[in-house]
Coordinates of C-alpha atoms and ligand atoms in Angstrom, one line a residue:
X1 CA -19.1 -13.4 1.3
X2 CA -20.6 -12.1 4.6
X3 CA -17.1 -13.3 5.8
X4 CA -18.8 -15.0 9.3
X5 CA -21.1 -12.3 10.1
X6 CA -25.3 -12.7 10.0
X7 CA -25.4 -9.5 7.9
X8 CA -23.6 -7.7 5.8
X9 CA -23.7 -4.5 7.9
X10 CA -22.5 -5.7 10.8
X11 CA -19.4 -7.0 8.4
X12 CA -19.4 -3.8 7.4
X13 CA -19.3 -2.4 10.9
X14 CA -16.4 -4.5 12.1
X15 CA -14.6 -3.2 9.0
X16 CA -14.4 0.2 10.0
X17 CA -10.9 0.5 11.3
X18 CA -9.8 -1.1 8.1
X19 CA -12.0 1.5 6.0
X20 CA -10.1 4.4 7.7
X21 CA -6.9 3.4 7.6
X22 CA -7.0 2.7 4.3
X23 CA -8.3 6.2 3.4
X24 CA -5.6 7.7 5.5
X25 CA -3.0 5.4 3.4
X26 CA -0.7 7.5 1.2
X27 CA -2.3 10.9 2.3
X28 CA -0.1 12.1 5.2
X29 CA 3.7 12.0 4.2
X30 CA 6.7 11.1 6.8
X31 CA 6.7 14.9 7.9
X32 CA 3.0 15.0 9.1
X33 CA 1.9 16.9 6.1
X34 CA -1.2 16.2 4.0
X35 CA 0.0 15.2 0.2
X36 CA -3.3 15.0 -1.5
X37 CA -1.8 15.3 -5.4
X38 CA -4.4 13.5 -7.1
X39 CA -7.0 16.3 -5.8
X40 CA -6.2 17.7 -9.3
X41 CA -7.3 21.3 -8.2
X42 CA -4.1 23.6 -8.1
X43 CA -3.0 25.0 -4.9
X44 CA -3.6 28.6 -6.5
X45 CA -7.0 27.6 -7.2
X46 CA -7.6 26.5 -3.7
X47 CA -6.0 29.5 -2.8
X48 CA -8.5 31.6 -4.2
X49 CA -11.6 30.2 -3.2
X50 CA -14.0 31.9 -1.1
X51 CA -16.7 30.0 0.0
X52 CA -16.9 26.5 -0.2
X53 CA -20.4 24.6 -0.5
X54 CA -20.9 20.9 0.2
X55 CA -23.7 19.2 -1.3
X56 CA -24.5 15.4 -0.4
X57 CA -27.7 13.4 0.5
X58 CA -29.0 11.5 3.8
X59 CA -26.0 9.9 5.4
X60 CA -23.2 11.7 3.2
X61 CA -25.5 15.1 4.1
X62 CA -24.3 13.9 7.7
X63 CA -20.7 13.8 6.9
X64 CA -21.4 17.2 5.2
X65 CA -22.3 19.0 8.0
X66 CA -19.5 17.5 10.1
X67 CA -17.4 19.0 7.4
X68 CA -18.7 22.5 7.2
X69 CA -17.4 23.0 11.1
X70 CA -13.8 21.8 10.5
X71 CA -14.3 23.5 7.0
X72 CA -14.6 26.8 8.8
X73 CA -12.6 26.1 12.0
X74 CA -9.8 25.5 10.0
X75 CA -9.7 27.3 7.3
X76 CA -12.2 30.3 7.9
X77 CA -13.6 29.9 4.3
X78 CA -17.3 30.5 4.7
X79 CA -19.0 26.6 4.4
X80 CA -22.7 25.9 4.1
X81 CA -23.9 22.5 3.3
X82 CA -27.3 21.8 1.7
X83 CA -29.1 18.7 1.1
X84 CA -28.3 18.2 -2.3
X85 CA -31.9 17.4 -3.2
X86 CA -32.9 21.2 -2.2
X87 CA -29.8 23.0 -3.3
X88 CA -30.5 24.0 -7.2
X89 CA -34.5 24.8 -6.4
X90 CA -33.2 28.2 -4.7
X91 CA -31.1 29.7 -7.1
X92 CA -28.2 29.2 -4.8
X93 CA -25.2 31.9 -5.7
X94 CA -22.0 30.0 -7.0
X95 CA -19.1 31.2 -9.0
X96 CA -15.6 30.6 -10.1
X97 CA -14.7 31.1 -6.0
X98 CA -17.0 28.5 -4.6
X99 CA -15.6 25.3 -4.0
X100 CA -18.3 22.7 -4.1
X101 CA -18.0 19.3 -2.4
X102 CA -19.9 16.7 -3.5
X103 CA -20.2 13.9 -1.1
X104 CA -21.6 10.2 -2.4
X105 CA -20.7 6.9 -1.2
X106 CA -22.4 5.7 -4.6
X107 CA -21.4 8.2 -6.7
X108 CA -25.0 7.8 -8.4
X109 CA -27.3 9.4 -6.9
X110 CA -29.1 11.4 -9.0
X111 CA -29.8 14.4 -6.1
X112 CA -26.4 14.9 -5.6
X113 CA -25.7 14.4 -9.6
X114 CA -28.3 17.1 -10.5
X115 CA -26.3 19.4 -7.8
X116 CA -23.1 18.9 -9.4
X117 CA -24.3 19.8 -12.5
X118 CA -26.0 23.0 -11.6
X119 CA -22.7 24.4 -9.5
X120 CA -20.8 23.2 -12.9
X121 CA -23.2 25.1 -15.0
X122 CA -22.5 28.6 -12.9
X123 CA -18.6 28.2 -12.8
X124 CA -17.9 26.6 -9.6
X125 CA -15.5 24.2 -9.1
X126 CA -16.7 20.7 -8.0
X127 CA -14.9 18.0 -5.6
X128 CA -16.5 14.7 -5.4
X129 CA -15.9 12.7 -2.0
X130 CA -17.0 9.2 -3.5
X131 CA -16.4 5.5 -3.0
X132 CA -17.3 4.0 -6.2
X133 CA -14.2 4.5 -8.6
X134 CA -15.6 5.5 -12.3
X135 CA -19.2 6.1 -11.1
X136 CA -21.0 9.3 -12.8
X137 CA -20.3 12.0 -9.9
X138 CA -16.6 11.7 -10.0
X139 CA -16.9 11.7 -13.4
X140 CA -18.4 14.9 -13.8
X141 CA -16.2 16.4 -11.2
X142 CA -13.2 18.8 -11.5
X143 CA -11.2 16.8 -9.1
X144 CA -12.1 13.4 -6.4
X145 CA -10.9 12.3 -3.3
X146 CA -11.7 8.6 -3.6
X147 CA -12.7 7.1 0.1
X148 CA -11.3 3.7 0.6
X149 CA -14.3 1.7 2.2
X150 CA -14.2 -1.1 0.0
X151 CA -17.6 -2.1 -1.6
X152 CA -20.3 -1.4 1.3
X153 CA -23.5 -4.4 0.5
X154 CA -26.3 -3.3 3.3
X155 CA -28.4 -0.4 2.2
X156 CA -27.4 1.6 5.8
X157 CA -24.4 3.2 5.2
X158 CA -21.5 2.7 8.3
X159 CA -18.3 2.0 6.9
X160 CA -18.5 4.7 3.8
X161 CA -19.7 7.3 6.7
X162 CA -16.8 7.0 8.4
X163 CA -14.4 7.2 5.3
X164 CA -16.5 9.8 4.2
X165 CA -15.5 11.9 7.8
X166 CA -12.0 11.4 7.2
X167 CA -11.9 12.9 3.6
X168 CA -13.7 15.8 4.9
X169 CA -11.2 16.0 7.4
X170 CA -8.3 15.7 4.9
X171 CA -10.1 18.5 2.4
X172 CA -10.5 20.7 5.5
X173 CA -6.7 20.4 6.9
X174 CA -5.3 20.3 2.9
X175 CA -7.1 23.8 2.4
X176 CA -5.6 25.0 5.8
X177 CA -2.5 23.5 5.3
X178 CA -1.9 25.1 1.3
X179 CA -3.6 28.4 2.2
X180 CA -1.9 28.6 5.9
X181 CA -4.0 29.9 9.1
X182 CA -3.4 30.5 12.2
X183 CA -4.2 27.0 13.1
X184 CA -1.0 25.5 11.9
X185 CA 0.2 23.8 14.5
X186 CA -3.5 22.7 15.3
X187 CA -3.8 21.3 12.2
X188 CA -0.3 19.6 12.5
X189 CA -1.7 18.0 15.8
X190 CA -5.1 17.1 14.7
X191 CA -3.1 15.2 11.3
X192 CA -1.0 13.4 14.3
X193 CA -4.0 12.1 16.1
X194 CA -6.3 11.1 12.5
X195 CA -3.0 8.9 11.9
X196 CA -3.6 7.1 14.9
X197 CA -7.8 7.1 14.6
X198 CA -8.6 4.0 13.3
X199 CA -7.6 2.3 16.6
X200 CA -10.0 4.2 18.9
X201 CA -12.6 2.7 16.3
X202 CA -11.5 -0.5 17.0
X203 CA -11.6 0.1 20.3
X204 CA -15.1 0.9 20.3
X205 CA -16.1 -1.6 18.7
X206 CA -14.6 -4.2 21.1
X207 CA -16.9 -2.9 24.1
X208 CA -20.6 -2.9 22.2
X209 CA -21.9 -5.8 23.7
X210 CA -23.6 -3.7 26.4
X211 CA -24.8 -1.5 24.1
X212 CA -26.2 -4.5 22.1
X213 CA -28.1 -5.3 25.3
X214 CA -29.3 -2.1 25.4
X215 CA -30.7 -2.1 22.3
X216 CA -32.3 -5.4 23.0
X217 CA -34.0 -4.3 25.9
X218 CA -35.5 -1.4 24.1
X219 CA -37.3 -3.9 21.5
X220 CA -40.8 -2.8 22.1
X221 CA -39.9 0.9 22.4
X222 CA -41.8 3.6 19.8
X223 CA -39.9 6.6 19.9
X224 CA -35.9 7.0 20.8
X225 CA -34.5 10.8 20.6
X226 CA -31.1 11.7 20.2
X227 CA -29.3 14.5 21.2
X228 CA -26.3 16.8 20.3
X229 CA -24.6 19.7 20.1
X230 CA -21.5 21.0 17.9
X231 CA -20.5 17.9 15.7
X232 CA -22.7 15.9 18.2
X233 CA -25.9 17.4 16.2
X234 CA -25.1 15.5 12.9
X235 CA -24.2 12.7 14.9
X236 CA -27.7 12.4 16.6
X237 CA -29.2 12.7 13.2
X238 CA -27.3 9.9 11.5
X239 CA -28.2 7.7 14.9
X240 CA -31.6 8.6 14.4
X241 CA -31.8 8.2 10.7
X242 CA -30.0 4.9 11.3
X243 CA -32.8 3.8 13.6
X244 CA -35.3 4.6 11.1
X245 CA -34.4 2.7 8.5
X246 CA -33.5 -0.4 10.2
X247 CA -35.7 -0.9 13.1
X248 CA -38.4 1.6 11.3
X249 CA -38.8 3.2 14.8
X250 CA -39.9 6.6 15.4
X251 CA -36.5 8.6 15.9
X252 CA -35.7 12.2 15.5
X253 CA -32.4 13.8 16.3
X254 CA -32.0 17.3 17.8
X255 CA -29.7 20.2 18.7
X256 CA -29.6 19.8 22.2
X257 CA -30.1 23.6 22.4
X258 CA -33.6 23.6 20.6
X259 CA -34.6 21.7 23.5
X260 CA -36.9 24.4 24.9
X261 CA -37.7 25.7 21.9
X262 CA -40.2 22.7 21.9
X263 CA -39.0 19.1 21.6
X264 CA -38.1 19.2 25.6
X265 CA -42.7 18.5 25.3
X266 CA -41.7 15.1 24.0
X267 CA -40.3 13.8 27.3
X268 CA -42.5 11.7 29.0
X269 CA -41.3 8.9 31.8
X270 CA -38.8 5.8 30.3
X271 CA -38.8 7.7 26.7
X272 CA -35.3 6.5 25.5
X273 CA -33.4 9.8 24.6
X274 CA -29.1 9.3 23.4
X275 CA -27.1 12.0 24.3
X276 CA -23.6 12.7 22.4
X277 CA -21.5 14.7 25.0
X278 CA -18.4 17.0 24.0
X279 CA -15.2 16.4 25.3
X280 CA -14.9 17.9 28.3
X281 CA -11.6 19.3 27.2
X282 CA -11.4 22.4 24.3
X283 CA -14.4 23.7 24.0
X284 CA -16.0 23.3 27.9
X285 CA -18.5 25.8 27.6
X286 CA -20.8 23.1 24.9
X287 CA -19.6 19.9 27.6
X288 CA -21.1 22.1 30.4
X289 CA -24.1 23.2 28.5
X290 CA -25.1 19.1 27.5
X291 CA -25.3 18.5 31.1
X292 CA -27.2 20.7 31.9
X293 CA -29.6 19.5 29.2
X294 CA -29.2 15.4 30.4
X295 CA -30.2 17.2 33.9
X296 CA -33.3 18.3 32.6
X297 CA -34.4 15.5 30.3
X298 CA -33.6 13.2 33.7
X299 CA -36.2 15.5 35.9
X300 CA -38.4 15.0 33.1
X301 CA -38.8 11.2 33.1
X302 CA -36.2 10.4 30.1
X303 CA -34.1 7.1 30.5
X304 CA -30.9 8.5 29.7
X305 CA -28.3 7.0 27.1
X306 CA -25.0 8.9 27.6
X307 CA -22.4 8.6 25.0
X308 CA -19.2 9.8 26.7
X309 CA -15.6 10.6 26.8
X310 CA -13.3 8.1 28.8
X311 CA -12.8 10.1 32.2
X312 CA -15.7 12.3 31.6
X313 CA -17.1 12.0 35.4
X314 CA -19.4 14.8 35.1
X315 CA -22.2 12.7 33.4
X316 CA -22.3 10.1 35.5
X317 CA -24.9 11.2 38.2
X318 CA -27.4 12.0 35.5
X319 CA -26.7 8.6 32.7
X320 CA -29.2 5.9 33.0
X321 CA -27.2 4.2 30.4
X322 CA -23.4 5.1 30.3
X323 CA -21.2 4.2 26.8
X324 CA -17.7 5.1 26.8
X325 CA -15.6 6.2 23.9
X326 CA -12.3 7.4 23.6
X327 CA -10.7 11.1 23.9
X328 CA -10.3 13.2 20.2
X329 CA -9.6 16.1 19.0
X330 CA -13.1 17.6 19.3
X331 CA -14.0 17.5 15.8
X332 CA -13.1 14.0 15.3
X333 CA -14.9 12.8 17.8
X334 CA -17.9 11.7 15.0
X335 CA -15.5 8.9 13.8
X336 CA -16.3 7.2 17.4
X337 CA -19.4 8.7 19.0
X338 CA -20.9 7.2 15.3
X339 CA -20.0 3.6 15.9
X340 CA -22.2 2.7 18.8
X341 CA -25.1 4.5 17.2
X342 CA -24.5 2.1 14.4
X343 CA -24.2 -1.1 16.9
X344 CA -27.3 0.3 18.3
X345 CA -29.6 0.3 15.3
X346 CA -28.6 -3.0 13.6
X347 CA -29.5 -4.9 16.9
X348 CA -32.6 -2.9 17.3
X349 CA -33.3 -4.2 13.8
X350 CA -32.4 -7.9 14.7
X351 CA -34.6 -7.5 17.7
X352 CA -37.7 -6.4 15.8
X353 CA -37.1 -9.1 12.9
X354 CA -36.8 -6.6 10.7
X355 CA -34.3 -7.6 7.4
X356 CA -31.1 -5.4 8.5
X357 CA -29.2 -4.9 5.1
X358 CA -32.4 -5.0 2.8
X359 CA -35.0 -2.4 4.8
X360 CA -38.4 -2.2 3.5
X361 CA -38.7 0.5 0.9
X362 CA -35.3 1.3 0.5
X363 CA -32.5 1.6 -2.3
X364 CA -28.4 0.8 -2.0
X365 CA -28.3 4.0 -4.3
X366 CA -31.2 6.2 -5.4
X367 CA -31.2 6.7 -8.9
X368 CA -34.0 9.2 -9.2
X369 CA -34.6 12.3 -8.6
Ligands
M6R1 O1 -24.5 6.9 -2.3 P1 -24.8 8.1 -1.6 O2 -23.8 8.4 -0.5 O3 -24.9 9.4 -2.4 O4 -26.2 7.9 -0.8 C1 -26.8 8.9 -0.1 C2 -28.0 8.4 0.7 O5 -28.9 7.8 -0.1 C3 -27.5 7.4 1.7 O6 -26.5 7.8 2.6 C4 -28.7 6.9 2.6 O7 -29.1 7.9 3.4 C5 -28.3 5.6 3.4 N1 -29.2 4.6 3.2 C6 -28.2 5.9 4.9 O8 -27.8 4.8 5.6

């Protein structure tokens, strides 16, 4: 059942491609519009709403925040996203306007289930992003946009994460598309390129061997940092929370900004640190702002690991370790810059002997509060 593959995440890896597509399947008509019917919430509802609120837990809380930017970039609804397991202990302010997205691979987690419940309770109306057809958070949803990742076995989640990305994109360009911005023909562009996405996945994951060795060669490490800015943030986060639950390493994920603000102390000679770098293209000012950052991590000592746009030349004086993905749309670039971080971890867990799909203290779905 592990179709070939030692583990089922790394199955579960190589399925990605498959895992978007299939999401994408039915949900972008001839014309390059978004039809996304069975999101049972009326266009005049979604006309009407006026903030929008995603709540999720550990990797979905990933996709979440990914969300909130193209939320807001294309739309200009007002997004926050909250870990689902903090949201109702601060009286958060919710009514009929707020849209709240709920986002669970499992659809059981009782977190984001107590969440729902509470944005119900006020008025709000609830979306669940979910994987599991029939589980309880769809259930008690208004409406559900159902990713297509197939049962996902190992308790690190890779394939759902990147289904989970491209419903958030969908939700984001449906509410731009039915309420209309001034990002039309952005979002008729950006609909063009997620079409095509799931073969710059594949792509990535047809040149991971040297990241494997990498990995490998970082066996006996303690700490690796990671590094982002813009979507590149949540992106670090969910490479370093990957890294801690497989190869139970010490790993922490920053805004490359807060760097001076005190985690720039951290650097000492060889530490490890991952850096997600913009495209270079759009929004330069954040590309031009990372390297300055790689620049002074290098004068620090840091072994740099520079995750990178094809072509981006600008890094390549200052990357100890180069990995190359393929040019997106800025906000899409998750759905790639992701997949190494993935490659990364799993290997680091082989490497240590650690049991990949079954870490130590760890639950598929966690049914408790
Ligand atoms: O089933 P859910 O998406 O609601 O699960 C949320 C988290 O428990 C989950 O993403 C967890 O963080 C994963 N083990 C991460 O790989």
């Amino acid at each position: 059942e592990k179709g070939g593959y030692d583990y089922f995440m790394l199955k579960e890896i190589a399925e990605q491609p498959k895992a978007v597509a299939d999401t994408l399947l039915g949900r972008i008509d001839n014309a390059g519009s978004l039809t996304l019917d069975e999101v049972r919430i009326p266009a005049s509802v979604l006309r009407e709403v006026d903030k929008v609120v995603i709540v999720a837990c550990g990797t979905a809380y990933h996709a979440g925040m990914i969300a909130k930017l193209a939320i807001e970039h294309w739309t200009r609804i007002p997004c926050e996203t909250e870990l689902a397991s903090e949201f109702r202990y601060r009286d958060p302010i919710l009514d009929r306007r707020t849209l709240v997205i709920a986002i669970s691979q499992s659809g059981e987690t009782m977190d984001t289930l107590m969440a729902l419940r509470h944005a119900r309770e006020q008025g709000a109306k609830v979306l669940a992003i979910c994987n599991t057809n029939g589980s309880t958070i769809p259930r008690e949803s208004d409406a559900v946009l159902y990713t297509h990742a197939g049962p996902e076995v190992a308790v690190a989640s890779t394939k759902a994460f990147l289904t989970q990305l491209v419903a958030c994109y969908l939700v984001a360009l449906y509410l731009g598309q039915v309420r209309g911005t001034k990002w039309g023909d952005e979002i008729r562009a950006v609909i063009r390129e997620l079409a095509s996405i799931a073969q710059d996945v594949d792509q990535v994951l047809e040149t991971m061997e040297p990241v494997r060795e990498l990995a490998r060669s970082l066996a006996d490490k303690d700490t690796v940092l990671f590094l982002g800015r813009h979507v590149g943030y949540p992106v670090a986060l969910e490479g370093a929370l990957k890294l801690k639950e497989l190869a139970y390493m010490h790993a922490e994920g920053f805004a490359a900004g807060e760097l001076k603000h005190g985690p720039i102390a951290l650097i000492e000679q060889d530490l490890p640190v991952v850096v997600v770098v913009p495209s270079p293209r759009g929004r330069s000012v954040l590309h031009d702002k990372i390297v300055s950052n790689i620049q002074e991590i290098r004068a620090r000592g840091a072994r740099t690991i520079v995750i990178a746009e094809v072509g981006d030349e600008t890094v390549v004086p200052y990357a100890d370790h180069l990995i190359r993905i393929p040019a997106t749309p800025t906000l899409l670039q998750p759905l790639v810059a992701t997949v190494p971080l993935q490659v990364f971890a799993c290997e680091l867990a082989t490497a240590r002997g650690n049991e990949v799909d079954q870490p130590r203290n760890l639950a598929k779905s966690v049914t408790v509060e």
